[in-house]
Amino acid sequence: MGQGIAENLKAIHHRIGIACEKAGRNPNSVYLVAVGKTHPASAMEEAILAGQRIFGENRVQEASAKWPELKTRYPELSLHLIGPLQTNKVKQALSLFDVIETVDRPKLAEHLAKEKKGVSPFPHCFVQVNIGEEPQKSGILPKDADAFIDYCLEDLKLPITGVMGIPPVDVPPHPYFSLLAEIARKHRLPHTSMGMSGDFETAIACGATYVRVGTAIFGVR
Ligand SMILES: *Cc1c(COP(=O)(O)O)cnc(C)c1O
């Protein structure tokens, strides 16, 4: 990358601002999730010192090694789980993450709901939608998303506040982002998490409220 993390963050915020302006959106309506996977705690602290407060990790194990100490020192941090959650790691995840973006199947939703009484505050949850209907990706299929969101909200009383998705690579992401934003709108969910280093401006144009950026902040993995 050749640039420091602070400079990279500044550049991303600038680009978010321009994308919001083009879309006629308030720049405060888009939050940047800094994705730290594979990068050390020292890099996370560099971002924290530059003012970054929301971070994403895709593995519970890695996050458990990296974040508890930082969260103690910087209690205002918000940590998002953006990778698959195995049911045997639910308790560990609930003790570490503030937002779980990857509620992707009934069994996981049921496990999360079972822990609700014992965990306060309980993390906000997003439903992950497999917007490209790709077999290698996690997420509920778009055709099942409505029923699954209703099940989570009404039957399980899970605090679902958004949806998350990852479009297929190598095709224009616009239709996939629009589909995800439409699902959020239909259920009146305030948050849509979509867009990464290569496509976050398009995601903002389609209504993203969280963009998840790793490489453009911390460098290549
Ligand atoms: C790694 C990752 C990102 C960030 O991707 P970059 O291309 O490095 O910005 C975003 N979302 C998820 C789910 C990821 O696993």
Short mmCIF file of N, CA and C in Angstrom, two decimals, residues 43-220:
data_model
loop_
_atom_site.label_atom_id
_atom_site.label_comp_id
_atom_site.label_asym_id
_atom_site.label_seq_id
_atom_site.Cartn_x
_atom_site.Cartn_y
_atom_site.Cartn_z
N ALA A 43 -1.79 -3.16 14.35
CA ALA A 43 -2.41 -2.45 13.23
C ALA A 43 -3.80 -1.94 13.63
N MET A 44 -4.51 -2.74 14.44
CA MET A 44 -5.84 -2.30 14.90
C MET A 44 -5.69 -1.05 15.76
N GLU A 45 -4.67 -1.06 16.62
CA GLU A 45 -4.48 0.08 17.51
C GLU A 45 -4.10 1.34 16.71
N GLU A 46 -3.34 1.14 15.65
CA GLU A 46 -3.02 2.29 14.79
C GLU A 46 -4.31 2.92 14.25
N ALA A 47 -5.24 2.07 13.84
CA ALA A 47 -6.52 2.57 13.32
C ALA A 47 -7.34 3.24 14.43
N ILE A 48 -7.30 2.64 15.62
CA ILE A 48 -8.04 3.21 16.76
C ILE A 48 -7.49 4.61 17.07
N LEU A 49 -6.17 4.73 17.08
CA LEU A 49 -5.55 6.02 17.38
C LEU A 49 -5.86 7.05 16.30
N ALA A 50 -6.17 6.57 15.10
CA ALA A 50 -6.58 7.48 14.02
C ALA A 50 -8.07 7.79 14.07
N GLY A 51 -8.78 7.25 15.08
CA GLY A 51 -10.17 7.60 15.28
C GLY A 51 -11.17 6.53 14.88
N GLN A 52 -10.71 5.41 14.32
CA GLN A 52 -11.63 4.35 13.90
C GLN A 52 -12.23 3.64 15.12
N ARG A 53 -13.52 3.39 15.10
CA ARG A 53 -14.16 2.78 16.27
C ARG A 53 -14.92 1.49 15.97
N ILE A 54 -15.21 1.21 14.71
CA ILE A 54 -15.96 0.00 14.36
C ILE A 54 -15.04 -0.93 13.57
N PHE A 55 -14.95 -2.18 14.03
CA PHE A 55 -14.06 -3.15 13.40
C PHE A 55 -14.81 -4.43 13.08
N GLY A 56 -14.32 -5.15 12.07
CA GLY A 56 -14.92 -6.42 11.70
C GLY A 56 -13.88 -7.52 11.69
N GLU A 57 -14.29 -8.70 12.15
CA GLU A 57 -13.43 -9.88 12.10
C GLU A 57 -14.26 -11.03 11.55
N ASN A 58 -13.62 -11.93 10.78
CA ASN A 58 -14.42 -13.02 10.23
C ASN A 58 -14.22 -14.34 10.95
N ARG A 59 -13.30 -14.39 11.94
CA ARG A 59 -13.13 -15.63 12.68
C ARG A 59 -13.16 -15.38 14.18
N VAL A 60 -14.00 -16.15 14.87
CA VAL A 60 -14.15 -15.99 16.32
C VAL A 60 -12.81 -16.23 17.02
N GLN A 61 -12.11 -17.28 16.57
CA GLN A 61 -10.84 -17.65 17.19
C GLN A 61 -9.83 -16.49 17.12
N GLU A 62 -9.67 -15.97 15.94
CA GLU A 62 -8.70 -14.88 15.75
C GLU A 62 -9.12 -13.64 16.55
N ALA A 63 -10.40 -13.35 16.52
CA ALA A 63 -10.89 -12.16 17.24
C ALA A 63 -10.68 -12.31 18.75
N SER A 64 -10.83 -13.53 19.26
CA SER A 64 -10.67 -13.77 20.70
C SER A 64 -9.24 -13.56 21.15
N ALA A 65 -8.30 -13.78 20.23
CA ALA A 65 -6.90 -13.56 20.59
C ALA A 65 -6.54 -12.08 20.49
N LYS A 66 -7.23 -11.36 19.63
CA LYS A 66 -6.80 -10.01 19.27
C LYS A 66 -7.51 -8.89 20.03
N TRP A 67 -8.80 -9.09 20.34
CA TRP A 67 -9.62 -7.95 20.73
C TRP A 67 -9.92 -7.72 22.21
N PRO A 68 -9.97 -8.77 23.07
CA PRO A 68 -10.37 -8.48 24.46
C PRO A 68 -9.53 -7.40 25.14
N GLU A 69 -8.22 -7.46 24.94
CA GLU A 69 -7.36 -6.47 25.58
C GLU A 69 -7.62 -5.07 25.01
N LEU A 70 -7.77 -4.98 23.70
CA LEU A 70 -8.05 -3.67 23.08
C LEU A 70 -9.40 -3.12 23.53
N LYS A 71 -10.38 -4.04 23.66
CA LYS A 71 -11.72 -3.58 24.07
C LYS A 71 -11.72 -3.08 25.51
N THR A 72 -10.84 -3.65 26.33
CA THR A 72 -10.74 -3.17 27.71
C THR A 72 -10.15 -1.76 27.73
N ARG A 73 -9.17 -1.54 26.90
CA ARG A 73 -8.52 -0.23 26.87
C ARG A 73 -9.33 0.82 26.12
N TYR A 74 -10.13 0.37 25.16
CA TYR A 74 -10.96 1.31 24.38
C TYR A 74 -12.41 0.83 24.42
N PRO A 75 -13.11 1.08 25.53
CA PRO A 75 -14.44 0.48 25.75
C PRO A 75 -15.49 0.94 24.73
N GLU A 76 -15.22 2.01 24.01
CA GLU A 76 -16.22 2.50 23.05
C GLU A 76 -16.14 1.78 21.70
N LEU A 77 -15.23 0.83 21.58
CA LEU A 77 -15.12 0.10 20.31
C LEU A 77 -16.35 -0.75 20.06
N SER A 78 -16.66 -0.95 18.78
CA SER A 78 -17.74 -1.85 18.41
C SER A 78 -17.17 -2.89 17.45
N LEU A 79 -17.36 -4.16 17.81
CA LEU A 79 -16.77 -5.25 17.03
C LEU A 79 -17.85 -6.06 16.32
N HIS A 80 -17.71 -6.19 15.01
CA HIS A 80 -18.70 -6.92 14.20
C HIS A 80 -18.15 -8.28 13.78
N LEU A 81 -18.95 -9.32 13.95
CA LEU A 81 -18.59 -10.62 13.37
C LEU A 81 -19.13 -10.66 11.95
N ILE A 82 -18.23 -10.85 10.98
CA ILE A 82 -18.64 -10.84 9.57
C ILE A 82 -18.37 -12.17 8.87
N GLY A 83 -17.95 -13.18 9.65
CA GLY A 83 -17.69 -14.50 9.08
C GLY A 83 -18.61 -15.53 9.69
N PRO A 84 -18.59 -16.76 9.16
CA PRO A 84 -19.51 -17.81 9.61
C PRO A 84 -19.37 -18.10 11.10
N LEU A 85 -20.49 -18.36 11.75
CA LEU A 85 -20.49 -18.66 13.19
C LEU A 85 -20.97 -20.09 13.39
N GLN A 86 -20.09 -20.93 13.94
CA GLN A 86 -20.48 -22.31 14.29
C GLN A 86 -21.28 -22.26 15.59
N THR A 87 -22.25 -23.15 15.72
CA THR A 87 -23.09 -23.09 16.91
C THR A 87 -22.30 -23.34 18.20
N ASN A 88 -21.21 -24.13 18.12
CA ASN A 88 -20.42 -24.37 19.34
C ASN A 88 -19.57 -23.15 19.74
N LYS A 89 -19.58 -22.10 18.91
CA LYS A 89 -18.83 -20.88 19.28
C LYS A 89 -19.77 -19.71 19.61
N VAL A 90 -21.06 -20.01 19.72
CA VAL A 90 -22.04 -18.93 19.95
C VAL A 90 -21.74 -18.17 21.25
N LYS A 91 -21.49 -18.93 22.34
CA LYS A 91 -21.27 -18.26 23.63
C LYS A 91 -20.04 -17.37 23.59
N GLN A 92 -18.99 -17.90 22.98
CA GLN A 92 -17.75 -17.12 22.84
C GLN A 92 -18.01 -15.86 22.02
N ALA A 93 -18.75 -16.01 20.95
CA ALA A 93 -19.03 -14.86 20.08
C ALA A 93 -19.86 -13.81 20.81
N LEU A 94 -20.83 -14.26 21.61
CA LEU A 94 -21.70 -13.32 22.31
C LEU A 94 -20.94 -12.52 23.36
N SER A 95 -19.85 -13.09 23.87
CA SER A 95 -19.09 -12.37 24.89
C SER A 95 -18.13 -11.36 24.27
N LEU A 96 -17.94 -11.42 22.96
CA LEU A 96 -16.91 -10.60 22.33
C LEU A 96 -17.46 -9.57 21.34
N PHE A 97 -18.51 -9.96 20.60
CA PHE A 97 -18.97 -9.10 19.50
C PHE A 97 -20.15 -8.22 19.90
N ASP A 98 -20.21 -7.05 19.31
CA ASP A 98 -21.32 -6.12 19.54
C ASP A 98 -22.39 -6.26 18.47
N VAL A 99 -21.97 -6.72 17.29
CA VAL A 99 -22.92 -6.98 16.20
C VAL A 99 -22.54 -8.31 15.56
N ILE A 100 -23.52 -9.17 15.36
CA ILE A 100 -23.29 -10.42 14.65
C ILE A 100 -23.98 -10.29 13.29
N GLU A 101 -23.17 -10.14 12.23
CA GLU A 101 -23.73 -9.84 10.91
C GLU A 101 -24.10 -11.09 10.13
N THR A 102 -23.83 -12.26 10.70
CA THR A 102 -23.89 -13.48 9.88
C THR A 102 -24.89 -14.51 10.40
N VAL A 103 -26.07 -14.06 10.78
CA VAL A 103 -27.13 -15.00 11.13
C VAL A 103 -27.68 -15.55 9.81
N ASP A 104 -27.31 -16.79 9.50
CA ASP A 104 -27.49 -17.29 8.13
C ASP A 104 -28.31 -18.57 8.04
N ARG A 105 -28.79 -19.10 9.19
CA ARG A 105 -29.56 -20.35 9.13
C ARG A 105 -30.37 -20.51 10.41
N PRO A 106 -31.48 -21.25 10.33
CA PRO A 106 -32.36 -21.38 11.48
C PRO A 106 -31.66 -21.95 12.72
N LYS A 107 -30.79 -22.95 12.54
CA LYS A 107 -30.14 -23.57 13.69
C LYS A 107 -29.31 -22.54 14.47
N LEU A 108 -28.60 -21.69 13.75
CA LEU A 108 -27.80 -20.65 14.42
C LEU A 108 -28.72 -19.63 15.11
N ALA A 109 -29.76 -19.24 14.45
CA ALA A 109 -30.70 -18.27 15.04
C ALA A 109 -31.28 -18.83 16.34
N GLU A 110 -31.62 -20.13 16.31
CA GLU A 110 -32.20 -20.76 17.51
C GLU A 110 -31.18 -20.82 18.65
N HIS A 111 -29.93 -21.14 18.34
CA HIS A 111 -28.89 -21.15 19.36
C HIS A 111 -28.69 -19.76 19.96
N LEU A 112 -28.69 -18.74 19.11
CA LEU A 112 -28.54 -17.37 19.61
C LEU A 112 -29.71 -17.01 20.53
N ALA A 113 -30.91 -17.37 20.10
CA ALA A 113 -32.10 -17.02 20.88
C ALA A 113 -32.07 -17.69 22.26
N LYS A 114 -31.55 -18.91 22.30
CA LYS A 114 -31.47 -19.64 23.58
C LYS A 114 -30.60 -18.92 24.61
N GLU A 115 -29.63 -18.15 24.13
CA GLU A 115 -28.69 -17.47 25.03
C GLU A 115 -29.17 -16.08 25.43
N LYS A 116 -30.33 -15.68 24.91
CA LYS A 116 -30.73 -14.28 25.06
C LYS A 116 -30.87 -13.83 26.51
N LYS A 117 -31.43 -14.70 27.32
CA LYS A 117 -31.66 -14.31 28.73
C LYS A 117 -30.38 -14.00 29.48
N GLY A 118 -29.33 -14.77 29.19
CA GLY A 118 -28.10 -14.64 29.97
C GLY A 118 -27.14 -13.56 29.50
N VAL A 119 -27.42 -12.92 28.38
CA VAL A 119 -26.45 -11.99 27.80
C VAL A 119 -27.02 -10.58 27.71
N SER A 120 -26.38 -9.64 28.39
CA SER A 120 -26.85 -8.26 28.37
C SER A 120 -25.68 -7.30 28.37
N PRO A 121 -25.58 -6.39 27.43
CA PRO A 121 -26.49 -6.23 26.31
C PRO A 121 -26.27 -7.32 25.26
N PHE A 122 -27.34 -7.73 24.63
CA PHE A 122 -27.25 -8.75 23.58
C PHE A 122 -26.84 -8.06 22.27
N PRO A 123 -25.91 -8.67 21.52
CA PRO A 123 -25.49 -8.03 20.26
C PRO A 123 -26.67 -7.83 19.30
N HIS A 124 -26.61 -6.75 18.54
CA HIS A 124 -27.53 -6.63 17.41
C HIS A 124 -27.17 -7.69 16.39
N CYS A 125 -28.16 -8.18 15.67
CA CYS A 125 -27.92 -9.24 14.69
C CYS A 125 -28.38 -8.80 13.31
N PHE A 126 -27.60 -9.18 12.29
CA PHE A 126 -28.01 -8.98 10.90
C PHE A 126 -28.23 -10.36 10.29
N VAL A 127 -29.16 -10.47 9.39
CA VAL A 127 -29.36 -11.70 8.63
C VAL A 127 -28.48 -11.65 7.38
N GLN A 128 -27.65 -12.69 7.22
CA GLN A 128 -26.82 -12.76 6.02
C GLN A 128 -27.61 -13.41 4.89
N VAL A 129 -27.67 -12.71 3.76
CA VAL A 129 -28.40 -13.22 2.60
C VAL A 129 -27.38 -13.60 1.52
N ASN A 130 -27.54 -14.77 0.96
CA ASN A 130 -26.68 -15.23 -0.14
C ASN A 130 -27.22 -14.62 -1.43
N ILE A 131 -26.89 -13.32 -1.61
CA ILE A 131 -27.55 -12.53 -2.66
C ILE A 131 -27.25 -13.02 -4.07
N GLY A 132 -26.11 -13.71 -4.24
CA GLY A 132 -25.78 -14.24 -5.57
C GLY A 132 -26.20 -15.69 -5.75
N GLU A 133 -26.83 -16.25 -4.72
CA GLU A 133 -27.24 -17.67 -4.72
C GLU A 133 -26.07 -18.57 -5.11
N GLU A 134 -24.93 -18.32 -4.47
CA GLU A 134 -23.71 -19.08 -4.77
C GLU A 134 -23.52 -20.20 -3.75
N PRO A 135 -23.33 -21.43 -4.25
CA PRO A 135 -23.22 -22.57 -3.33
C PRO A 135 -22.06 -22.45 -2.34
N GLN A 136 -20.97 -21.77 -2.73
CA GLN A 136 -19.80 -21.69 -1.84
C GLN A 136 -19.95 -20.58 -0.80
N LYS A 137 -21.01 -19.78 -0.89
CA LYS A 137 -21.18 -18.69 0.08
C LYS A 137 -22.26 -19.02 1.11
N SER A 138 -22.09 -18.44 2.29
CA SER A 138 -23.10 -18.62 3.34
C SER A 138 -24.25 -17.65 3.10
N GLY A 139 -25.30 -17.86 3.87
CA GLY A 139 -26.42 -16.92 3.80
C GLY A 139 -27.70 -17.63 3.41
N ILE A 140 -28.78 -17.02 3.83
CA ILE A 140 -30.10 -17.54 3.50
C ILE A 140 -30.39 -17.14 2.04
N LEU A 141 -31.03 -18.01 1.28
CA LEU A 141 -31.32 -17.67 -0.12
C LEU A 141 -32.35 -16.54 -0.17
N PRO A 142 -32.25 -15.67 -1.18
CA PRO A 142 -33.19 -14.54 -1.27
C PRO A 142 -34.65 -14.98 -1.18
N LYS A 143 -35.01 -16.12 -1.79
CA LYS A 143 -36.42 -16.54 -1.78
C LYS A 143 -36.88 -16.95 -0.38
N ASP A 144 -35.91 -17.30 0.50
CA ASP A 144 -36.27 -17.70 1.86
C ASP A 144 -36.07 -16.58 2.88
N ALA A 145 -35.55 -15.44 2.41
CA ALA A 145 -35.15 -14.39 3.35
C ALA A 145 -36.34 -13.81 4.12
N ASP A 146 -37.45 -13.56 3.44
CA ASP A 146 -38.60 -12.96 4.11
C ASP A 146 -39.08 -13.81 5.28
N ALA A 147 -39.27 -15.09 5.01
CA ALA A 147 -39.77 -15.99 6.06
C ALA A 147 -38.75 -16.13 7.18
N PHE A 148 -37.48 -16.17 6.84
CA PHE A 148 -36.44 -16.34 7.87
C PHE A 148 -36.36 -15.10 8.76
N ILE A 149 -36.42 -13.91 8.16
CA ILE A 149 -36.38 -12.68 8.95
C ILE A 149 -37.59 -12.62 9.88
N ASP A 150 -38.76 -12.96 9.35
CA ASP A 150 -39.96 -12.99 10.20
C ASP A 150 -39.81 -13.99 11.35
N TYR A 151 -39.27 -15.16 11.04
CA TYR A 151 -39.05 -16.20 12.06
C TYR A 151 -38.14 -15.67 13.16
N CYS A 152 -37.02 -15.06 12.77
CA CYS A 152 -36.06 -14.52 13.76
C CYS A 152 -36.70 -13.44 14.62
N LEU A 153 -37.46 -12.55 13.99
CA LEU A 153 -38.03 -11.41 14.72
C LEU A 153 -39.21 -11.83 15.58
N GLU A 154 -40.13 -12.58 14.97
CA GLU A 154 -41.40 -12.84 15.65
C GLU A 154 -41.38 -14.07 16.53
N ASP A 155 -40.83 -15.17 16.03
CA ASP A 155 -40.82 -16.40 16.83
C ASP A 155 -39.68 -16.41 17.84
N LEU A 156 -38.50 -16.02 17.39
CA LEU A 156 -37.33 -16.11 18.27
C LEU A 156 -37.06 -14.81 19.03
N LYS A 157 -37.70 -13.73 18.63
CA LYS A 157 -37.48 -12.41 19.26
C LYS A 157 -36.01 -12.02 19.26
N LEU A 158 -35.33 -12.34 18.19
CA LEU A 158 -33.93 -11.91 18.06
C LEU A 158 -33.89 -10.45 17.63
N PRO A 159 -32.93 -9.69 18.15
CA PRO A 159 -32.84 -8.28 17.76
C PRO A 159 -32.19 -8.10 16.38
N ILE A 160 -32.94 -8.46 15.35
CA ILE A 160 -32.45 -8.30 13.98
C ILE A 160 -32.63 -6.84 13.58
N THR A 161 -31.49 -6.18 13.25
CA THR A 161 -31.59 -4.76 12.86
C THR A 161 -31.05 -4.52 11.45
N GLY A 162 -30.66 -5.59 10.75
CA GLY A 162 -30.13 -5.36 9.41
C GLY A 162 -29.92 -6.64 8.63
N VAL A 163 -29.44 -6.45 7.41
CA VAL A 163 -29.08 -7.57 6.54
C VAL A 163 -27.65 -7.33 6.03
N MET A 164 -27.01 -8.43 5.67
CA MET A 164 -25.64 -8.37 5.18
C MET A 164 -25.51 -9.27 3.98
N GLY A 165 -24.67 -8.88 3.02
CA GLY A 165 -24.46 -9.74 1.86
C GLY A 165 -23.16 -9.44 1.15
N ILE A 166 -22.73 -10.45 0.39
CA ILE A 166 -21.50 -10.34 -0.41
C ILE A 166 -21.86 -10.74 -1.84
N PRO A 167 -21.74 -9.81 -2.80
CA PRO A 167 -22.11 -10.15 -4.18
C PRO A 167 -21.08 -11.07 -4.84
N PRO A 168 -21.45 -11.72 -5.93
CA PRO A 168 -20.48 -12.53 -6.67
C PRO A 168 -19.33 -11.65 -7.19
N VAL A 169 -18.15 -12.26 -7.34
CA VAL A 169 -17.03 -11.50 -7.91
C VAL A 169 -17.15 -11.46 -9.43
N ASP A 170 -16.51 -10.49 -10.02
CA ASP A 170 -16.35 -10.41 -11.49
C ASP A 170 -17.63 -10.13 -12.27
N VAL A 171 -18.69 -9.73 -11.60
CA VAL A 171 -19.87 -9.23 -12.31
C VAL A 171 -20.27 -7.93 -11.64
N PRO A 172 -20.97 -7.03 -12.35
CA PRO A 172 -21.37 -5.77 -11.69
C PRO A 172 -22.23 -6.04 -10.46
N PRO A 173 -21.85 -5.45 -9.30
CA PRO A 173 -22.55 -5.79 -8.05
C PRO A 173 -23.89 -5.09 -7.88
N HIS A 174 -24.16 -4.07 -8.70
CA HIS A 174 -25.31 -3.20 -8.49
C HIS A 174 -26.63 -3.94 -8.25
N PRO A 175 -27.00 -4.92 -9.12
CA PRO A 175 -28.29 -5.60 -8.91
C PRO A 175 -28.36 -6.37 -7.59
N TYR A 176 -27.21 -6.90 -7.17
CA TYR A 176 -27.18 -7.67 -5.91
C TYR A 176 -27.31 -6.76 -4.71
N PHE A 177 -26.63 -5.62 -4.77
CA PHE A 177 -26.76 -4.64 -3.69
C PHE A 177 -28.21 -4.13 -3.60
N SER A 178 -28.80 -3.88 -4.77
CA SER A 178 -30.18 -3.37 -4.78
C SER A 178 -31.15 -4.38 -4.17
N LEU A 179 -30.92 -5.66 -4.49
CA LEU A 179 -31.76 -6.72 -3.94
C LEU A 179 -31.68 -6.75 -2.41
N LEU A 180 -30.45 -6.63 -1.88
CA LEU A 180 -30.27 -6.67 -0.43
C LEU A 180 -30.94 -5.46 0.24
N ALA A 181 -30.74 -4.29 -0.37
CA ALA A 181 -31.35 -3.08 0.19
C ALA A 181 -32.87 -3.18 0.18
N GLU A 182 -33.39 -3.82 -0.86
CA GLU A 182 -34.85 -3.99 -0.97
C GLU A 182 -35.39 -4.90 0.14
N ILE A 183 -34.64 -5.95 0.47
CA ILE A 183 -35.05 -6.85 1.56
C ILE A 183 -35.08 -6.07 2.88
N ALA A 184 -34.05 -5.24 3.11
CA ALA A 184 -34.02 -4.44 4.35
C ALA A 184 -35.22 -3.50 4.41
N ARG A 185 -35.50 -2.84 3.27
CA ARG A 185 -36.61 -1.89 3.22
C ARG A 185 -37.95 -2.55 3.51
N LYS A 186 -38.12 -3.73 2.89
CA LYS A 186 -39.39 -4.43 3.02
C LYS A 186 -39.69 -4.78 4.48
N HIS A 187 -38.62 -5.08 5.24
CA HIS A 187 -38.81 -5.46 6.65
C HIS A 187 -38.57 -4.28 7.60
N ARG A 188 -38.41 -3.10 7.03
CA ARG A 188 -38.11 -1.89 7.81
C ARG A 188 -36.91 -2.09 8.74
N LEU A 189 -35.89 -2.77 8.24
CA LEU A 189 -34.66 -2.93 9.01
C LEU A 189 -33.75 -1.74 8.69
N PRO A 190 -33.21 -1.09 9.72
CA PRO A 190 -32.45 0.14 9.47
C PRO A 190 -31.10 -0.08 8.77
N HIS A 191 -30.54 -1.29 8.85
CA HIS A 191 -29.16 -1.44 8.37
C HIS A 191 -28.98 -2.43 7.24
N THR A 192 -28.12 -2.02 6.31
CA THR A 192 -27.72 -2.86 5.18
C THR A 192 -26.20 -2.83 5.12
N SER A 193 -25.58 -4.00 5.37
CA SER A 193 -24.12 -4.10 5.37
C SER A 193 -23.66 -4.70 4.06
N MET A 194 -23.05 -3.88 3.22
CA MET A 194 -22.59 -4.38 1.91
C MET A 194 -21.55 -3.42 1.36
N GLY A 195 -20.67 -3.98 0.52
CA GLY A 195 -19.60 -3.18 -0.06
C GLY A 195 -18.29 -3.43 0.66
N MET A 196 -17.22 -3.70 -0.13
CA MET A 196 -15.90 -3.96 0.42
C MET A 196 -14.91 -3.02 -0.30
N SER A 197 -13.62 -3.27 -0.19
CA SER A 197 -12.63 -2.32 -0.74
C SER A 197 -12.91 -1.99 -2.21
N GLY A 198 -13.32 -2.99 -2.99
CA GLY A 198 -13.44 -2.79 -4.42
C GLY A 198 -14.77 -2.23 -4.89
N ASP A 199 -15.77 -2.20 -4.01
CA ASP A 199 -17.10 -1.84 -4.51
C ASP A 199 -17.95 -1.04 -3.51
N PHE A 200 -17.30 -0.43 -2.50
CA PHE A 200 -18.12 0.20 -1.46
C PHE A 200 -18.86 1.44 -1.97
N GLU A 201 -18.29 2.11 -2.99
CA GLU A 201 -18.99 3.29 -3.50
C GLU A 201 -20.31 2.89 -4.18
N THR A 202 -20.27 1.78 -4.92
CA THR A 202 -21.50 1.27 -5.54
C THR A 202 -22.50 0.87 -4.46
N ALA A 203 -21.99 0.25 -3.40
CA ALA A 203 -22.87 -0.17 -2.31
C ALA A 203 -23.55 1.05 -1.67
N ILE A 204 -22.81 2.12 -1.51
CA ILE A 204 -23.38 3.34 -0.93
C ILE A 204 -24.47 3.90 -1.85
N ALA A 205 -24.21 3.86 -3.16
CA ALA A 205 -25.23 4.32 -4.12
C ALA A 205 -26.50 3.51 -4.00
N CYS A 206 -26.37 2.23 -3.60
CA CYS A 206 -27.53 1.34 -3.49
C CYS A 206 -28.14 1.33 -2.08
N GLY A 207 -27.57 2.10 -1.15
CA GLY A 207 -28.20 2.22 0.16
C GLY A 207 -27.47 1.59 1.34
N ALA A 208 -26.21 1.20 1.18
CA ALA A 208 -25.47 0.62 2.31
C ALA A 208 -25.43 1.57 3.49
N THR A 209 -25.60 1.03 4.71
CA THR A 209 -25.38 1.84 5.91
C THR A 209 -24.09 1.41 6.62
N TYR A 210 -23.63 0.19 6.35
CA TYR A 210 -22.30 -0.23 6.79
C TYR A 210 -21.53 -0.71 5.57
N VAL A 211 -20.30 -0.21 5.38
CA VAL A 211 -19.41 -0.79 4.38
C VAL A 211 -18.25 -1.45 5.12
N ARG A 212 -17.82 -2.60 4.62
CA ARG A 212 -16.80 -3.40 5.32
C ARG A 212 -15.50 -3.38 4.50
N VAL A 213 -14.53 -2.62 4.96
CA VAL A 213 -13.33 -2.38 4.16
C VAL A 213 -12.08 -2.89 4.90
N GLY A 214 -11.36 -3.80 4.25
CA GLY A 214 -10.14 -4.34 4.83
C GLY A 214 -8.89 -3.89 4.10
N THR A 215 -8.70 -4.43 2.90
CA THR A 215 -7.48 -4.20 2.13
C THR A 215 -7.15 -2.71 1.95
N ALA A 216 -8.12 -1.91 1.66
CA ALA A 216 -7.86 -0.50 1.39
C ALA A 216 -7.43 0.28 2.64
N ILE A 217 -7.59 -0.34 3.82
CA ILE A 217 -7.14 0.30 5.06
C ILE A 217 -5.82 -0.30 5.53
N PHE A 218 -5.80 -1.65 5.62
CA PHE A 218 -4.67 -2.33 6.27
C PHE A 218 -3.66 -2.91 5.27
N GLY A 219 -3.98 -2.87 3.98
CA GLY A 219 -3.08 -3.44 2.98
C GLY A 219 -3.46 -4.86 2.62
N VAL A 220 -2.75 -5.45 1.68
CA VAL A 220 -3.11 -6.78 1.20
C VAL A 220 -2.83 -7.82 2.27
#
